[in-house]
Amino acid sequence: MIFKLVAIALLGIVVVSLLRTAKPEFAVFAVIATGVIMVITMITSLQSVILAFDKLVEKSGIDDAVFAAVLKIIGIGYLTEYSASIANDAGCASIAQKLQFGGKIVIFLMSISIVTALVDVVSGLMDVM
């Protein structure tokens, strides 16, 4: 897995370097394409991990909605970081910072359902005692 990622990254670096000297306007597209290929490669490997976590959630009795929210929050974090990196590579650091800030706000809003579920669990434990 890591060897595939390193190979894709090195190939992407070579292509981007060549394009920056010959056709600089296409270098950003090469960066994006390299990143997309790397993400697709990683997602195929992550499927087995997500299935394993799903089995753990089933065994633990945690609500599926909480697990889904956690996965969405992780996905938003990765997507935001990746998009901000592309913006930085394109020379738009200000947009990258705003994108990261927006991602943090979305994650905060999505975490409310997890905090609510946590409060429900704690209050349920308090009722038992």
CSV table of C-alpha atoms in Angstrom, one decimal:
chain,number,residue,atom,x,y,z
A,1,MET,CA,0.0,0.0,0.0
A,2,ILE,CA,2.6,2.6,1.0
A,3,PHE,CA,4.8,1.6,-1.9
A,4,LYS,CA,1.9,2.3,-4.3
A,5,LEU,CA,1.4,5.7,-2.7
A,6,VAL,CA,5.1,6.6,-2.8
A,7,ALA,CA,5.3,5.5,-6.4
A,8,ILE,CA,2.2,7.6,-7.4
A,9,ALA,CA,3.6,10.6,-5.5
A,10,LEU,CA,7.0,10.4,-7.1
A,11,LEU,CA,5.5,10.0,-10.5
A,12,GLY,CA,3.2,13.0,-9.8
A,13,ILE,CA,6.2,15.1,-8.6
A,14,VAL,CA,8.1,14.4,-11.8
A,15,VAL,CA,5.1,15.3,-14.0
A,16,VAL,CA,4.4,18.4,-12.0
A,17,SER,CA,8.0,19.5,-12.2
A,18,LEU,CA,8.1,19.0,-15.9
A,19,LEU,CA,4.8,20.8,-16.4
A,20,ARG,CA,5.9,23.8,-14.3
A,21,THR,CA,8.8,24.4,-16.7
A,22,ALA,CA,6.9,23.7,-19.9
A,23,LYS,CA,3.2,24.5,-19.2
A,24,PRO,CA,2.9,26.0,-15.7
A,25,GLU,CA,-0.9,26.5,-16.1
A,26,PHE,CA,-1.3,22.7,-16.3
A,27,ALA,CA,0.8,21.9,-13.2
A,28,VAL,CA,-2.2,22.5,-10.8
A,29,PHE,CA,-4.2,19.9,-12.8
A,30,ALA,CA,-1.4,17.4,-12.5
A,31,VAL,CA,-1.3,18.0,-8.7
A,32,ILE,CA,-5.0,17.4,-8.5
A,33,ALA,CA,-4.9,14.3,-10.6
A,34,THR,CA,-2.1,12.9,-8.6
A,35,GLY,CA,-4.0,13.6,-5.4
A,36,VAL,CA,-7.2,12.0,-6.7
A,37,ILE,CA,-5.3,8.8,-7.8
A,38,MET,CA,-3.7,8.6,-4.3
A,39,VAL,CA,-7.1,9.1,-2.6
A,40,ILE,CA,-8.8,6.4,-4.7
A,41,THR,CA,-5.9,4.1,-3.8
A,42,MET,CA,-6.3,4.8,-0.1
A,43,ILE,CA,-10.1,4.5,-0.2
A,44,THR,CA,-10.0,1.0,-1.6
A,45,SER,CA,-7.8,0.0,1.4
A,46,LEU,CA,-10.0,1.8,3.9
A,47,GLN,CA,-13.1,-0.2,3.0
A,48,SER,CA,-11.9,-3.2,5.0
A,49,VAL,CA,-11.1,-1.0,8.0
A,50,ILE,CA,-14.6,0.6,7.9
A,51,LEU,CA,-16.2,-2.9,7.8
A,52,ALA,CA,-14.2,-4.0,10.8
A,53,PHE,CA,-15.3,-0.9,12.7
A,54,ASP,CA,-18.9,-1.6,11.7
A,55,LYS,CA,-18.6,-5.1,13.2
A,56,LEU,CA,-17.2,-3.5,16.4
A,57,VAL,CA,-20.1,-1.1,16.6
A,58,GLU,CA,-22.6,-4.0,16.2
A,59,LYS,CA,-20.9,-5.9,19.0
A,60,SER,CA,-20.7,-2.8,21.3
A,61,GLY,CA,-24.4,-1.8,21.0
A,62,ILE,CA,-23.5,1.8,20.0
A,63,ASP,CA,-26.1,3.4,17.9
A,64,ASP,CA,-25.4,3.2,14.2
A,65,ALA,CA,-26.1,6.9,13.8
A,66,VAL,CA,-23.3,7.8,16.1
A,67,PHE,CA,-20.9,5.6,14.1
A,68,ALA,CA,-22.1,7.2,10.9
A,69,ALA,CA,-21.6,10.7,12.3
A,70,VAL,CA,-18.1,9.8,13.4
A,71,LEU,CA,-17.2,8.5,9.9
A,72,LYS,CA,-18.7,11.6,8.3
A,73,ILE,CA,-16.7,13.9,10.6
A,74,ILE,CA,-13.5,12.0,9.7
A,75,GLY,CA,-14.3,12.2,6.0
A,76,ILE,CA,-15.0,15.9,6.3
A,77,GLY,CA,-11.7,16.5,8.0
A,78,TYR,CA,-9.8,14.6,5.4
A,79,LEU,CA,-11.6,16.2,2.5
A,80,THR,CA,-11.2,19.7,4.0
A,81,GLU,CA,-7.5,19.1,4.5
A,82,TYR,CA,-7.0,17.7,1.0
A,83,SER,CA,-8.9,20.6,-0.6
A,84,ALA,CA,-7.0,23.2,1.4
A,85,SER,CA,-3.7,21.6,0.3
A,86,ILE,CA,-4.8,21.9,-3.3
A,87,ALA,CA,-5.7,25.6,-2.7
A,88,ASN,CA,-2.3,26.1,-1.2
A,89,ASP,CA,-0.6,24.4,-4.2
A,90,ALA,CA,-2.6,26.7,-6.5
A,91,GLY,CA,-1.3,29.7,-4.6
A,92,CYS,CA,-4.5,30.6,-2.8
A,93,ALA,CA,-3.5,30.4,0.8
A,94,SER,CA,-6.3,32.7,1.9
A,95,ILE,CA,-8.9,30.5,0.4
A,96,ALA,CA,-7.3,27.4,1.9
A,97,GLN,CA,-7.5,29.0,5.4
A,98,LYS,CA,-11.2,29.8,4.9
A,99,LEU,CA,-11.8,26.3,3.7
A,100,GLN,CA,-10.2,24.9,6.8
A,101,PHE,CA,-12.2,27.2,9.0
A,102,GLY,CA,-15.4,26.2,7.2
A,103,GLY,CA,-14.5,22.5,7.7
A,104,LYS,CA,-14.0,23.0,11.4
A,105,ILE,CA,-17.4,24.7,11.7
A,106,VAL,CA,-19.1,21.8,9.8
A,107,ILE,CA,-17.3,19.3,12.1
A,108,PHE,CA,-18.5,21.2,15.2
A,109,LEU,CA,-22.1,21.3,14.0
A,110,MET,CA,-22.0,17.5,13.2
A,111,SER,CA,-20.5,16.7,16.6
A,112,ILE,CA,-23.6,17.9,18.4
A,113,SER,CA,-25.4,14.6,17.6
A,114,ILE,CA,-22.5,12.7,19.1
A,115,VAL,CA,-22.4,14.9,22.3
A,116,THR,CA,-26.2,14.4,22.6
A,117,ALA,CA,-25.8,10.6,22.4
A,118,LEU,CA,-23.1,10.8,25.0
A,119,VAL,CA,-25.3,12.8,27.3
A,120,ASP,CA,-28.1,10.2,26.8
A,121,VAL,CA,-25.7,7.4,27.7
A,122,VAL,CA,-24.4,9.1,30.8
A,123,SER,CA,-27.9,10.1,32.0
A,124,GLY,CA,-29.0,6.4,31.4
A,125,LEU,CA,-26.2,5.2,33.6
A,126,MET,CA,-27.1,7.7,36.3
A,127,ASP,CA,-30.7,6.4,36.3
A,128,VAL,CA,-29.4,2.9,36.8
A,129,MET,CA,-27.4,3.9,39.8
